[in-house]
Amino acid sequence: MRYIPQVNKPLWKARAMTGTKKLFVKTYGCQMNVYDSERMAEALGAQGYQQVDSAEGADMILLNTCHIREKAAEKVYSELGRLKPLRAANPDLKIGVAGCVAQAEGEEIMHRQPMVDLVVGPQTYHRLPTMMEALARGEKALDTDFPEEDKFAHLPKGRKARRGPTAFLTVQEGCDKFCSFCVVPYTRGAEVSRPADRLLREARDLIDRGVREITLLGQNVNAYHGAGPDGGEWGLARLIREMATIDGLDRIRFTTSHPNDMDEDLIAAHGDCDKLMPYLHLPVQAGSDKVLKAMNRKHTAEAYLRLIERIRAARPDLHLSGDFIVGFPGETEADFQATLDLVETVGYGTAYSFKYSARPGTPAAERATVDPAEADDRLQRLQALLTRQQRAAQDAMVGRRVSVLFEKPGRMPGQMVGKSEYLHAVHVDGPETLKGQIAPVDTRRQRPELACRAIGGLNGTTCGAAGSRTECGSSR
Ligand code: SAM
Ligand code: SF4
């Protein structure tokens, strides 16, 4: 960790930092960042910071960033530019940058934006309290180490406030796969799995605080191989089965998975573990074996298709989601056609598609890129197909009874919104007391371009678009 001496503040200023202060956290990117933001807010909560919804009037602003695609990093610099007037109006305002952009750019962030007081990488945010002490002394703090210690074990305990019915729980971090386009192995480091007993404890704690659905997270979550309390090594399926025994935990999900880590036990769990929801995000990235090889994915399109068949045999109503990259260096029209063919064969309920973005330091960044206009055109064609499939999947829900976990009020007065087991957003006209309840909802179509409207179960119910999850680098 490095502290960069700045102007020394008088002691009374440092003391003023110990009262109740307002913290605004803005999160970019994937669910893992959402989880990290919660933990950082908890850690700062122990320092007297209370989280607020707006940057205006905050004493500290923390941007938790994502570096997966180029625009994501640029977004952070634009956001810092927008924060300048707030800092000008309040010189005591502290501004921090956390996450993968912090890891990748380090001190460069402070050079480009000298008003930034703190830069902390994804593996060192348990050291935030010490960094905050440096800030209180009028210094800047920068920490982008990959420390030996487990940050989760060293995180200061925050206030155990009541929370909403759904929560993320990071079980695994980092990646050893080194896909040739991806920065994750460099920004998040080597693959590490958290010990199962700590995860089970954290899950029980979440349930005590009102949570009913937990999504297990990892950059490669199905590569999970944590130490089990029995002394053995547990895979993800074993962890899921043990979590499923926790009273009060009704739903379990996991994301994001790599096809090569879908083992037999995990496939079987989709068939025999009732609490594991019938939704799977299983990125394939491309349908051409030539491109998959250049991406260093270490599987073929055929192997992916056979895997999908086996998972669907275990859970026939599985709602499948995926990620795609178009315009990867060397991708020809024929390669792209193979991606469209794969999508046609699989039939996705939801999917996320991206134009290839060269990331400095990754092997693919050295290669000649596809003409940007061509890549744009392919992205549009792929998205048109995926949108058609998504609508078809929503239409298939019409007239079906789904089970909905209600999370919060909807946009319209008197409306509540929740998620079906397939991760469809479902709207009903109902009281706020529905929050945290799981109820059956019969769906019917509301508008042709949306999905469905209820005819039974709960009264006046609508079932909206699927795919409310966030994914690296984009907000959807
Ligand atoms: N571990 C998951 C897997 O192996 O499929 C993916 C996690 S990755 C952090 C999230 C998604 O971002 C990827 O699936 C990929 O589609 C997209 N992505 C990653 N690097 C990218 C790049 N350089 N350009 C465009 N999209 C990228
Ligand atoms: Fe790892 Fe997924 Fe990135 Fe590949 S795409 S390097 S598997 S995080």
Short mmCIF file of C-alpha atoms and ligand atoms in Angstrom, two decimals:
data_model
loop_
_atom_site.label_atom_id
_atom_site.label_comp_id
_atom_site.label_asym_id
_atom_site.label_seq_id
_atom_site.Cartn_x
_atom_site.Cartn_y
_atom_site.Cartn_z
CA MET A 1 0.00 0.00 0.00
CA ARG A 2 1.27 3.48 -0.75
CA TYR A 3 0.29 6.73 0.83
CA ILE A 4 0.97 9.86 -1.12
CA PRO A 5 1.45 12.82 1.26
CA GLN A 6 -0.75 15.77 0.40
CA VAL A 7 -1.51 18.91 2.37
CA ASN A 8 -1.54 18.12 6.09
CA LYS A 9 -4.99 18.85 7.50
CA PRO A 10 -5.31 20.25 11.03
CA LEU A 11 -6.23 17.62 13.65
CA TRP A 12 -9.77 18.94 14.11
CA LYS A 13 -10.46 18.11 10.46
CA ALA A 14 -9.31 14.54 11.02
CA ARG A 15 -11.54 14.28 14.07
CA ALA A 16 -14.50 15.64 12.13
CA MET A 17 -14.14 12.57 9.89
CA THR A 18 -15.31 10.28 12.69
CA GLY A 19 -18.94 11.55 12.89
CA THR A 20 -21.76 10.23 10.67
CA LYS A 21 -20.76 10.90 7.10
CA LYS A 22 -22.50 10.28 3.81
CA LEU A 23 -21.12 7.76 1.36
CA PHE A 24 -22.23 7.53 -2.28
CA VAL A 25 -21.12 4.42 -4.17
CA LYS A 26 -21.59 4.13 -7.93
CA THR A 27 -21.14 0.64 -9.33
CA TYR A 28 -20.20 -0.25 -12.89
CA GLY A 29 -20.16 -3.68 -14.48
CA CYS A 30 -20.98 -7.11 -13.21
CA GLN A 31 -22.73 -8.55 -10.18
CA MET A 32 -19.35 -9.19 -8.56
CA ASN A 33 -18.85 -5.44 -8.45
CA VAL A 34 -22.31 -5.04 -6.90
CA TYR A 35 -21.27 -7.48 -4.18
CA ASP A 36 -17.90 -5.73 -3.68
CA SER A 37 -19.66 -2.36 -3.42
CA GLU A 38 -21.90 -3.73 -0.67
CA ARG A 39 -18.88 -5.03 1.23
CA MET A 40 -16.99 -1.73 0.82
CA ALA A 41 -20.04 0.19 2.05
CA GLU A 42 -20.21 -2.15 5.06
CA ALA A 43 -16.50 -1.65 5.76
CA LEU A 44 -16.92 2.12 5.56
CA GLY A 45 -20.11 1.83 7.63
CA ALA A 46 -17.91 0.64 10.48
CA GLN A 47 -16.04 3.96 10.02
CA GLY A 48 -19.22 6.00 10.48
CA TYR A 49 -20.22 6.28 6.82
CA GLN A 50 -23.86 5.91 5.90
CA GLN A 51 -24.74 5.08 2.30
CA VAL A 52 -26.83 7.64 0.40
CA ASP A 53 -28.50 7.55 -3.04
CA SER A 54 -27.03 10.72 -4.48
CA ALA A 55 -23.56 12.16 -5.04
CA GLU A 56 -24.84 15.63 -4.12
CA GLY A 57 -24.10 16.34 -0.46
CA ALA A 58 -21.98 13.19 -0.02
CA ASP A 59 -18.77 13.32 2.07
CA MET A 60 -17.24 10.50 0.10
CA ILE A 61 -17.88 9.27 -3.45
CA LEU A 62 -16.60 5.85 -4.47
CA LEU A 63 -16.72 4.70 -8.09
CA ASN A 64 -16.47 0.91 -8.26
CA THR A 65 -15.30 0.38 -11.81
CA CYS A 66 -15.18 -2.22 -14.57
CA HIS A 67 -12.43 -2.61 -17.17
CA ILE A 68 -13.85 -5.38 -19.36
CA ARG A 69 -14.37 -3.17 -22.40
CA GLU A 70 -12.75 0.08 -23.45
CA LYS A 71 -15.81 2.29 -23.10
CA ALA A 72 -16.28 1.19 -19.48
CA ALA A 73 -12.97 2.82 -18.45
CA GLU A 74 -13.74 5.96 -20.44
CA LYS A 75 -17.11 6.16 -18.68
CA VAL A 76 -15.27 6.37 -15.36
CA TYR A 77 -13.09 9.25 -16.51
CA SER A 78 -16.18 11.08 -17.80
CA GLU A 79 -17.91 10.49 -14.47
CA LEU A 80 -14.89 11.90 -12.62
CA GLY A 81 -15.11 14.97 -14.86
CA ARG A 82 -18.77 15.38 -13.88
CA LEU A 83 -17.83 15.23 -10.19
CA LYS A 84 -15.48 18.23 -10.47
CA PRO A 85 -18.12 20.85 -9.56
CA LEU A 86 -19.04 18.87 -6.42
CA ARG A 87 -15.42 18.83 -5.34
CA ALA A 88 -15.07 22.54 -6.16
CA ALA A 89 -18.11 23.27 -3.98
CA ASN A 90 -16.82 21.05 -1.15
CA PRO A 91 -13.01 20.72 -0.94
CA ASP A 92 -13.42 18.20 1.91
CA LEU A 93 -15.28 15.78 -0.38
CA LYS A 94 -13.26 12.54 -0.75
CA ILE A 95 -13.27 10.80 -4.12
CA GLY A 96 -12.17 7.19 -4.53
CA VAL A 97 -11.87 4.83 -7.48
CA ALA A 98 -12.16 1.10 -6.79
CA GLY A 99 -12.45 -2.05 -8.92
CA CYS A 100 -10.81 -3.23 -12.11
CA VAL A 101 -10.06 0.19 -13.69
CA ALA A 102 -8.32 1.08 -10.41
CA GLN A 103 -6.34 -2.15 -10.65
CA ALA A 104 -5.39 -1.68 -14.29
CA GLU A 105 -4.66 2.05 -14.31
CA GLY A 106 -3.36 2.54 -10.74
CA GLU A 107 -1.59 5.86 -10.22
CA GLU A 108 -2.47 6.96 -13.78
CA ILE A 109 -5.97 7.75 -12.47
CA MET A 110 -4.52 10.30 -10.02
CA HIS A 111 -2.43 11.80 -12.82
CA ARG A 112 -5.43 12.15 -15.13
CA GLN A 113 -7.70 13.33 -12.32
CA PRO A 114 -5.65 14.82 -9.46
CA MET A 115 -8.81 15.31 -7.37
CA VAL A 116 -8.96 11.52 -6.83
CA ASP A 117 -7.90 10.81 -3.22
CA LEU A 118 -8.01 7.04 -3.16
CA VAL A 119 -7.39 4.21 -5.62
CA VAL A 120 -8.11 0.66 -4.45
CA GLY A 121 -8.03 -2.58 -6.45
CA PRO A 122 -10.57 -5.42 -6.15
CA GLN A 123 -8.29 -7.52 -3.93
CA THR A 124 -7.38 -4.89 -1.32
CA TYR A 125 -10.57 -3.16 -0.31
CA HIS A 126 -10.43 -4.82 3.14
CA ARG A 127 -7.65 -2.28 3.76
CA LEU A 128 -10.05 0.64 3.21
CA PRO A 129 -10.18 1.60 6.93
CA THR A 130 -6.39 2.11 6.99
CA MET A 131 -6.56 3.99 3.71
CA MET A 132 -9.27 6.23 5.16
CA GLU A 133 -6.97 7.08 8.07
CA ALA A 134 -4.42 8.29 5.50
CA LEU A 135 -7.10 10.43 3.87
CA ALA A 136 -8.00 11.90 7.24
CA ARG A 137 -4.33 12.91 7.61
CA GLY A 138 -4.62 14.76 4.30
CA GLU A 139 -2.72 12.12 2.31
CA LYS A 140 -3.75 10.20 -0.78
CA ALA A 141 -3.93 6.42 -0.73
CA LEU A 142 -3.23 3.89 -3.46
CA ASP A 143 -3.39 0.10 -3.06
CA THR A 144 -3.52 -2.26 -6.00
CA ASP A 145 -1.65 -5.23 -4.48
CA PHE A 146 -2.57 -8.87 -4.87
CA PRO A 147 -2.11 -9.67 -1.17
CA GLU A 148 -1.57 -13.13 0.31
CA GLU A 149 -4.32 -12.69 2.89
CA ASP A 150 -7.98 -13.45 2.10
CA LYS A 151 -9.69 -10.07 1.93
CA PHE A 152 -13.05 -11.55 2.90
CA ALA A 153 -11.58 -12.91 6.15
CA HIS A 154 -10.08 -9.50 6.94
CA LEU A 155 -13.04 -7.29 6.13
CA PRO A 156 -14.16 -5.26 9.11
CA LYS A 157 -17.68 -6.12 10.21
CA GLY A 158 -20.22 -3.54 9.15
CA ARG A 159 -23.70 -2.94 10.54
CA LYS A 160 -25.91 -5.93 9.98
CA ALA A 161 -28.86 -4.01 8.60
CA ARG A 162 -32.04 -5.70 7.34
CA ARG A 163 -31.91 -6.09 3.59
CA GLY A 164 -33.99 -6.96 0.55
CA PRO A 165 -35.05 -10.50 -0.38
CA THR A 166 -32.22 -11.15 -2.87
CA ALA A 167 -28.46 -11.03 -2.39
CA PHE A 168 -25.21 -11.81 -4.17
CA LEU A 169 -22.53 -13.89 -2.53
CA THR A 170 -19.06 -14.09 -4.09
CA VAL A 171 -17.74 -17.65 -3.74
CA GLN A 172 -14.87 -17.56 -6.21
CA GLU A 173 -12.72 -14.84 -7.70
CA GLY A 174 -10.21 -14.48 -10.49
CA CYS A 175 -9.58 -16.69 -13.48
CA ASP A 176 -6.85 -18.97 -14.80
CA LYS A 177 -8.42 -19.53 -18.23
CA PHE A 178 -6.75 -16.63 -20.05
CA CYS A 179 -9.18 -16.25 -22.93
CA SER A 180 -7.15 -14.19 -25.38
CA PHE A 181 -9.55 -11.20 -25.32
CA CYS A 182 -10.14 -10.91 -21.56
CA VAL A 183 -8.56 -8.69 -18.88
CA VAL A 184 -10.03 -10.57 -15.91
CA PRO A 185 -6.99 -12.79 -15.19
CA TYR A 186 -4.89 -9.62 -15.04
CA THR A 187 -7.24 -7.36 -13.08
CA ARG A 188 -8.78 -9.91 -10.71
CA GLY A 189 -5.80 -12.23 -10.51
CA ALA A 190 -5.55 -16.01 -10.18
CA GLU A 191 -8.55 -18.19 -9.46
CA VAL A 192 -9.30 -18.44 -5.71
CA SER A 193 -12.25 -20.20 -4.03
CA ARG A 194 -13.50 -19.18 -0.59
CA PRO A 195 -13.80 -21.87 2.09
CA ALA A 196 -17.27 -23.45 2.19
CA ASP A 197 -17.87 -22.96 5.94
CA ARG A 198 -17.39 -19.18 5.64
CA LEU A 199 -19.78 -19.08 2.70
CA LEU A 200 -22.39 -21.09 4.57
CA ARG A 201 -22.02 -18.75 7.54
CA GLU A 202 -22.40 -15.71 5.29
CA ALA A 203 -25.45 -17.28 3.64
CA ARG A 204 -27.09 -17.93 7.05
CA ASP A 205 -26.33 -14.36 8.06
CA LEU A 206 -28.02 -13.10 4.87
CA ILE A 207 -31.09 -15.25 5.59
CA ASP A 208 -31.27 -13.81 9.13
CA ARG A 209 -31.31 -10.36 7.54
CA GLY A 210 -34.31 -11.12 5.33
CA VAL A 211 -32.78 -12.65 2.20
CA ARG A 212 -34.63 -15.53 0.47
CA GLU A 213 -32.65 -15.84 -2.77
CA ILE A 214 -28.86 -15.97 -3.09
CA THR A 215 -26.91 -15.75 -6.33
CA LEU A 216 -23.48 -17.32 -5.98
CA LEU A 217 -20.93 -15.30 -7.90
CA GLY A 218 -17.57 -15.87 -9.51
CA GLN A 219 -15.80 -14.84 -12.70
CA ASN A 220 -15.76 -18.58 -13.27
CA VAL A 221 -18.18 -19.65 -10.59
CA ASN A 222 -18.51 -23.26 -11.69
CA ALA A 223 -14.74 -23.69 -11.33
CA TYR A 224 -15.38 -23.32 -7.56
CA HIS A 225 -13.24 -25.75 -5.56
CA GLY A 226 -13.25 -24.52 -1.99
CA ALA A 227 -12.08 -26.23 1.18
CA GLY A 228 -15.02 -28.10 2.70
CA PRO A 229 -15.62 -28.27 6.47
CA ASP A 230 -15.08 -32.06 6.17
CA GLY A 231 -11.48 -31.51 5.07
CA GLY A 232 -12.25 -32.36 1.45
CA GLU A 233 -12.47 -30.10 -1.59
CA TRP A 234 -16.00 -29.09 -2.53
CA GLY A 235 -17.16 -28.34 -6.04
CA LEU A 236 -19.96 -25.88 -6.77
CA ALA A 237 -22.66 -28.58 -6.80
CA ARG A 238 -21.65 -29.76 -3.31
CA LEU A 239 -21.78 -26.16 -2.05
CA ILE A 240 -25.20 -25.60 -3.65
CA ARG A 241 -26.59 -28.80 -2.13
CA GLU A 242 -25.36 -27.79 1.33
CA MET A 243 -26.78 -24.26 0.94
CA ALA A 244 -30.08 -25.80 -0.07
CA THR A 245 -30.36 -27.31 3.45
CA ILE A 246 -30.48 -23.81 5.01
CA ASP A 247 -33.98 -23.07 6.29
CA GLY A 248 -35.34 -19.83 4.92
CA LEU A 249 -33.18 -19.92 1.80
CA ASP A 250 -35.67 -20.65 -0.99
CA ARG A 251 -33.79 -19.91 -4.18
CA ILE A 252 -30.22 -20.39 -5.35
CA ARG A 253 -28.67 -19.15 -8.60
CA PHE A 254 -25.08 -18.93 -9.81
CA THR A 255 -23.20 -16.94 -12.43
CA THR A 256 -20.96 -16.75 -14.53
CA SER A 257 -19.99 -20.18 -15.75
CA HIS A 258 -17.50 -21.55 -18.24
CA PRO A 259 -18.68 -24.52 -20.37
CA ASN A 260 -15.59 -26.58 -19.50
CA ASP A 261 -16.38 -26.43 -15.78
CA MET A 262 -19.95 -27.79 -16.01
CA ASP A 263 -19.27 -31.14 -14.31
CA GLU A 264 -21.69 -34.07 -13.98
CA ASP A 265 -22.65 -33.21 -10.40
CA LEU A 266 -23.56 -29.64 -11.36
CA ILE A 267 -25.60 -30.85 -14.32
CA ALA A 268 -27.38 -33.33 -12.03
CA ALA A 269 -28.06 -30.59 -9.45
CA HIS A 270 -30.13 -28.77 -12.08
CA GLY A 271 -32.39 -31.80 -12.13
CA ASP A 272 -32.54 -32.81 -8.48
CA CYS A 273 -32.01 -29.67 -6.38
CA ASP A 274 -35.39 -27.92 -6.07
CA LYS A 275 -33.91 -24.71 -4.73
CA LEU A 276 -31.58 -24.31 -7.73
CA MET A 277 -33.51 -22.10 -10.14
CA PRO A 278 -34.00 -23.19 -13.78
CA TYR A 279 -31.83 -20.45 -15.25
CA LEU A 280 -28.27 -20.83 -16.52
CA HIS A 281 -25.93 -18.24 -17.95
CA LEU A 282 -23.42 -20.22 -20.01
CA PRO A 283 -21.39 -18.03 -22.37
CA VAL A 284 -20.01 -19.57 -25.57
CA GLN A 285 -18.70 -16.33 -27.20
CA ALA A 286 -18.69 -17.65 -30.81
CA GLY A 287 -19.93 -20.48 -32.98
CA SER A 288 -16.86 -20.97 -35.17
CA ASP A 289 -14.23 -23.44 -33.96
CA LYS A 290 -11.52 -21.37 -35.63
CA VAL A 291 -12.56 -18.29 -33.63
CA LEU A 292 -13.03 -20.30 -30.41
CA LYS A 293 -9.46 -21.60 -30.80
CA ALA A 294 -8.13 -18.08 -31.41
CA MET A 295 -10.04 -16.99 -28.31
CA ASN A 296 -8.33 -19.78 -26.33
CA ARG A 297 -11.73 -21.03 -25.15
CA LYS A 298 -10.54 -24.66 -25.17
CA HIS A 299 -13.90 -26.07 -26.35
CA THR A 300 -15.60 -26.46 -29.70
CA ALA A 301 -19.07 -25.36 -30.77
CA GLU A 302 -20.12 -29.01 -30.97
CA ALA A 303 -18.94 -29.71 -27.39
CA TYR A 304 -21.00 -26.72 -26.21
CA LEU A 305 -24.11 -27.97 -28.04
CA ARG A 306 -23.73 -31.49 -26.55
CA LEU A 307 -23.34 -29.94 -23.10
CA ILE A 308 -26.55 -27.93 -23.53
CA GLU A 309 -28.35 -31.15 -24.51
CA ARG A 310 -27.18 -32.85 -21.31
CA ILE A 311 -28.19 -29.93 -19.08
CA ARG A 312 -31.59 -29.69 -20.77
CA ALA A 313 -32.07 -33.42 -20.29
CA ALA A 314 -31.58 -32.83 -16.54
CA ARG A 315 -33.83 -29.74 -16.48
CA PRO A 316 -36.05 -29.50 -19.59
CA ASP A 317 -37.57 -26.09 -18.72
CA LEU A 318 -34.12 -24.47 -18.25
CA HIS A 319 -33.99 -20.84 -19.37
CA LEU A 320 -30.63 -20.43 -21.09
CA SER A 321 -28.56 -17.28 -21.37
CA GLY A 322 -25.19 -16.59 -22.99
CA ASP A 323 -22.53 -14.05 -23.98
CA PHE A 324 -21.25 -13.44 -27.52
CA ILE A 325 -18.39 -11.43 -28.96
CA VAL A 326 -18.59 -10.37 -32.61
CA GLY A 327 -15.80 -8.92 -34.72
CA PHE A 328 -13.07 -10.88 -32.95
CA PRO A 329 -9.75 -10.50 -34.86
CA GLY A 330 -9.80 -12.81 -37.89
CA GLU A 331 -13.58 -13.44 -37.77
CA THR A 332 -14.88 -13.87 -41.34
CA GLU A 333 -18.48 -13.69 -42.53
CA ALA A 334 -18.51 -17.52 -42.57
CA ASP A 335 -17.30 -17.60 -38.93
CA PHE A 336 -20.02 -15.15 -37.99
CA GLN A 337 -22.59 -17.28 -39.80
CA ALA A 338 -21.49 -20.18 -37.58
CA THR A 339 -22.35 -18.04 -34.53
CA LEU A 340 -25.82 -17.33 -35.96
CA ASP A 341 -26.26 -21.06 -36.64
CA LEU A 342 -25.29 -21.93 -33.06
CA VAL A 343 -27.75 -19.37 -31.69
CA GLU A 344 -30.52 -20.82 -33.93
CA THR A 345 -29.74 -24.31 -32.66
CA VAL A 346 -29.64 -23.41 -28.96
CA GLY A 347 -32.52 -20.94 -28.68
CA TYR A 348 -31.61 -18.49 -25.91
CA GLY A 349 -34.08 -16.94 -23.48
CA THR A 350 -31.72 -14.03 -22.85
CA ALA A 351 -28.28 -13.21 -24.19
CA TYR A 352 -25.65 -10.52 -24.10
CA SER A 353 -23.67 -9.63 -27.18
CA PHE A 354 -20.70 -7.34 -27.50
CA LYS A 355 -18.52 -5.93 -30.21
CA TYR A 356 -14.94 -7.05 -29.63
CA SER A 357 -12.98 -4.42 -27.74
CA ALA A 358 -9.17 -4.73 -27.78
CA ARG A 359 -7.82 -4.69 -24.24
CA PRO A 360 -4.17 -3.64 -23.85
CA GLY A 361 -2.00 -6.45 -22.51
CA THR A 362 -4.21 -9.27 -23.80
CA PRO A 363 -2.91 -11.52 -26.64
CA ALA A 364 -5.80 -10.69 -28.99
CA ALA A 365 -5.00 -6.98 -28.77
CA GLU A 366 -1.90 -7.66 -30.89
CA ARG A 367 -3.98 -8.96 -33.81
CA ALA A 368 -5.51 -7.08 -36.75
CA THR A 369 -9.10 -6.07 -36.06
CA VAL A 370 -12.19 -6.58 -38.19
CA ASP A 371 -13.46 -3.52 -40.07
CA PRO A 372 -15.53 -1.63 -37.42
CA ALA A 373 -18.47 -1.08 -39.83
CA GLU A 374 -18.53 -4.81 -40.56
CA ALA A 375 -18.40 -5.62 -36.84
CA ASP A 376 -21.28 -3.19 -36.18
CA ASP A 377 -23.33 -4.80 -38.90
CA ARG A 378 -22.72 -8.29 -37.47
CA LEU A 379 -23.60 -7.12 -33.98
CA GLN A 380 -26.92 -5.75 -35.26
CA ARG A 381 -27.73 -8.98 -37.09
CA LEU A 382 -26.89 -11.09 -34.04
CA GLN A 383 -28.88 -8.86 -31.71
CA ALA A 384 -31.90 -9.00 -34.03
CA LEU A 385 -31.84 -12.79 -33.83
CA LEU A 386 -31.33 -12.82 -30.04
CA THR A 387 -34.17 -10.32 -29.57
CA ARG A 388 -36.48 -12.55 -31.64
CA GLN A 389 -35.53 -15.50 -29.44
CA GLN A 390 -36.03 -13.51 -26.25
CA ARG A 391 -39.52 -12.44 -27.37
CA ALA A 392 -40.37 -16.03 -28.28
CA ALA A 393 -39.22 -17.16 -24.82
CA GLN A 394 -41.41 -14.50 -23.20
CA ASP A 395 -44.39 -15.45 -25.38
CA ALA A 396 -43.94 -19.04 -24.26
CA MET A 397 -44.61 -17.88 -20.69
CA VAL A 398 -48.07 -16.58 -21.57
CA GLY A 399 -50.76 -18.54 -19.79
CA ARG A 400 -48.30 -20.24 -17.48
CA ARG A 401 -48.20 -20.14 -13.71
CA VAL A 402 -44.86 -18.84 -12.46
CA SER A 403 -43.52 -18.51 -8.96
CA VAL A 404 -42.51 -14.94 -8.15
CA LEU A 405 -40.26 -13.60 -5.40
CA PHE A 406 -41.38 -9.99 -4.90
CA GLU A 407 -38.54 -7.52 -4.43
CA LYS A 408 -39.76 -3.92 -4.55
CA PRO A 409 -42.49 -1.52 -5.64
CA GLY A 410 -42.86 -1.17 -9.42
CA ARG A 411 -42.82 2.09 -11.39
CA MET A 412 -46.61 2.50 -11.31
CA PRO A 413 -48.45 3.32 -8.06
CA GLY A 414 -49.75 0.21 -6.32
CA GLN A 415 -47.49 -2.04 -8.36
CA MET A 416 -44.97 -4.59 -7.07
CA VAL A 417 -42.20 -6.21 -9.06
CA GLY A 418 -40.42 -9.50 -8.57
CA LYS A 419 -38.66 -12.27 -10.47
CA SER A 420 -39.96 -15.57 -11.70
CA GLU A 421 -37.86 -18.70 -11.26
CA TYR A 422 -36.71 -18.09 -14.89
CA LEU A 423 -35.51 -14.58 -13.95
CA HIS A 424 -38.33 -12.84 -15.81
CA ALA A 425 -39.35 -9.54 -14.23
CA VAL A 426 -42.99 -9.84 -13.17
CA HIS A 427 -45.24 -6.90 -12.26
CA VAL A 428 -48.40 -7.23 -10.22
CA ASP A 429 -50.90 -4.79 -8.76
CA GLY A 430 -50.50 -5.54 -5.08
CA PRO A 431 -49.58 -4.22 -1.64
CA GLU A 432 -46.05 -3.54 -0.43
CA THR A 433 -46.50 -6.37 2.08
CA LEU A 434 -45.77 -8.69 -0.87
CA LYS A 435 -42.10 -7.73 -0.61
CA GLY A 436 -40.09 -10.80 0.36
CA GLN A 437 -42.97 -13.18 -0.39
CA ILE A 438 -42.96 -15.91 -3.00
CA ALA A 439 -46.35 -16.24 -4.71
CA PRO A 440 -47.79 -18.05 -7.74
CA VAL A 441 -48.72 -15.77 -10.63
CA ASP A 442 -50.69 -16.74 -13.74
CA THR A 443 -49.54 -14.72 -16.69
CA ARG A 444 -51.24 -13.36 -19.78
CA ARG A 445 -50.08 -11.04 -22.51
CA GLN A 446 -50.31 -7.35 -21.78
CA ARG A 447 -48.86 -5.78 -24.92
CA PRO A 448 -47.53 -7.71 -27.87
CA GLU A 449 -44.06 -6.17 -27.58
CA LEU A 450 -43.89 -7.04 -23.87
CA ALA A 451 -44.67 -10.34 -22.33
CA CYS A 452 -47.76 -11.21 -20.36
CA ARG A 453 -50.52 -10.15 -18.00
CA ALA A 454 -51.92 -12.21 -15.19
CA ILE A 455 -55.33 -13.77 -15.29
CA GLY A 456 -55.26 -15.70 -12.05
CA GLY A 457 -53.22 -16.16 -8.93
CA LEU A 458 -52.47 -12.57 -7.96
CA ASN A 459 -54.81 -10.02 -9.50
CA GLY A 460 -53.89 -7.78 -12.43
CA THR A 461 -50.39 -9.07 -12.97
CA THR A 462 -47.94 -8.29 -15.72
CA CYS A 463 -44.88 -10.21 -16.71
CA GLY A 464 -42.21 -7.97 -18.17
CA ALA A 465 -39.01 -8.42 -20.09
CA ALA A 466 -36.40 -10.92 -19.04
CA GLY A 467 -32.74 -10.33 -18.45
CA SER A 468 -32.56 -7.85 -15.63
CA ARG A 469 -29.14 -9.07 -14.59
CA THR A 470 -26.14 -6.87 -15.10
CA GLU A 471 -23.07 -8.07 -16.88
CA CYS A 472 -19.49 -6.95 -17.05
CA GLY A 473 -19.12 -3.52 -18.55
CA SER A 474 -22.67 -2.75 -19.44
CA SER A 475 -25.81 -1.74 -17.69
CA ARG A 476 -28.94 -3.30 -19.01
N1 SAM B 1 -16.11 -16.10 -17.36
C1 SAM B 1 -17.11 -15.93 -18.30
C2 SAM B 1 -16.85 -16.82 -19.50
O1 SAM B 1 -15.86 -17.45 -19.59
O2 SAM B 1 -17.65 -16.85 -20.41
C3 SAM B 1 -17.24 -14.51 -18.78
C4 SAM B 1 -16.96 -13.40 -17.87
S1 SAM B 1 -16.47 -11.95 -18.74
C5 SAM B 1 -15.82 -11.13 -17.46
C6 SAM B 1 -18.04 -11.28 -19.26
C7 SAM B 1 -18.24 -11.15 -20.73
O3 SAM B 1 -17.65 -9.98 -21.23
C8 SAM B 1 -17.61 -12.26 -21.55
O4 SAM B 1 -18.40 -13.40 -21.55
C9 SAM B 1 -17.46 -11.65 -22.91
O5 SAM B 1 -18.57 -11.91 -23.73
C10 SAM B 1 -17.37 -10.16 -22.61
N2 SAM B 1 -16.00 -9.68 -22.88
C11 SAM B 1 -14.89 -9.95 -22.17
N3 SAM B 1 -13.83 -9.35 -22.74
C12 SAM B 1 -14.27 -8.70 -23.83
C13 SAM B 1 -13.64 -7.92 -24.85
N4 SAM B 1 -12.34 -7.70 -24.84
N5 SAM B 1 -14.43 -7.39 -25.82
C14 SAM B 1 -15.76 -7.61 -25.83
N6 SAM B 1 -16.41 -8.35 -24.92
C15 SAM B 1 -15.68 -8.89 -23.93
FE1 SF4 B 2 -11.80 -16.12 -17.58
FE2 SF4 B 2 -14.27 -15.79 -18.57
FE3 SF4 B 2 -12.38 -13.92 -18.98
FE4 SF4 B 2 -12.23 -16.30 -20.20
S1 SF4 B 2 -13.86 -14.74 -20.46
S2 SF4 B 2 -10.54 -15.24 -19.16
S3 SF4 B 2 -13.03 -17.67 -18.64
S4 SF4 B 2 -13.26 -14.50 -17.02
#
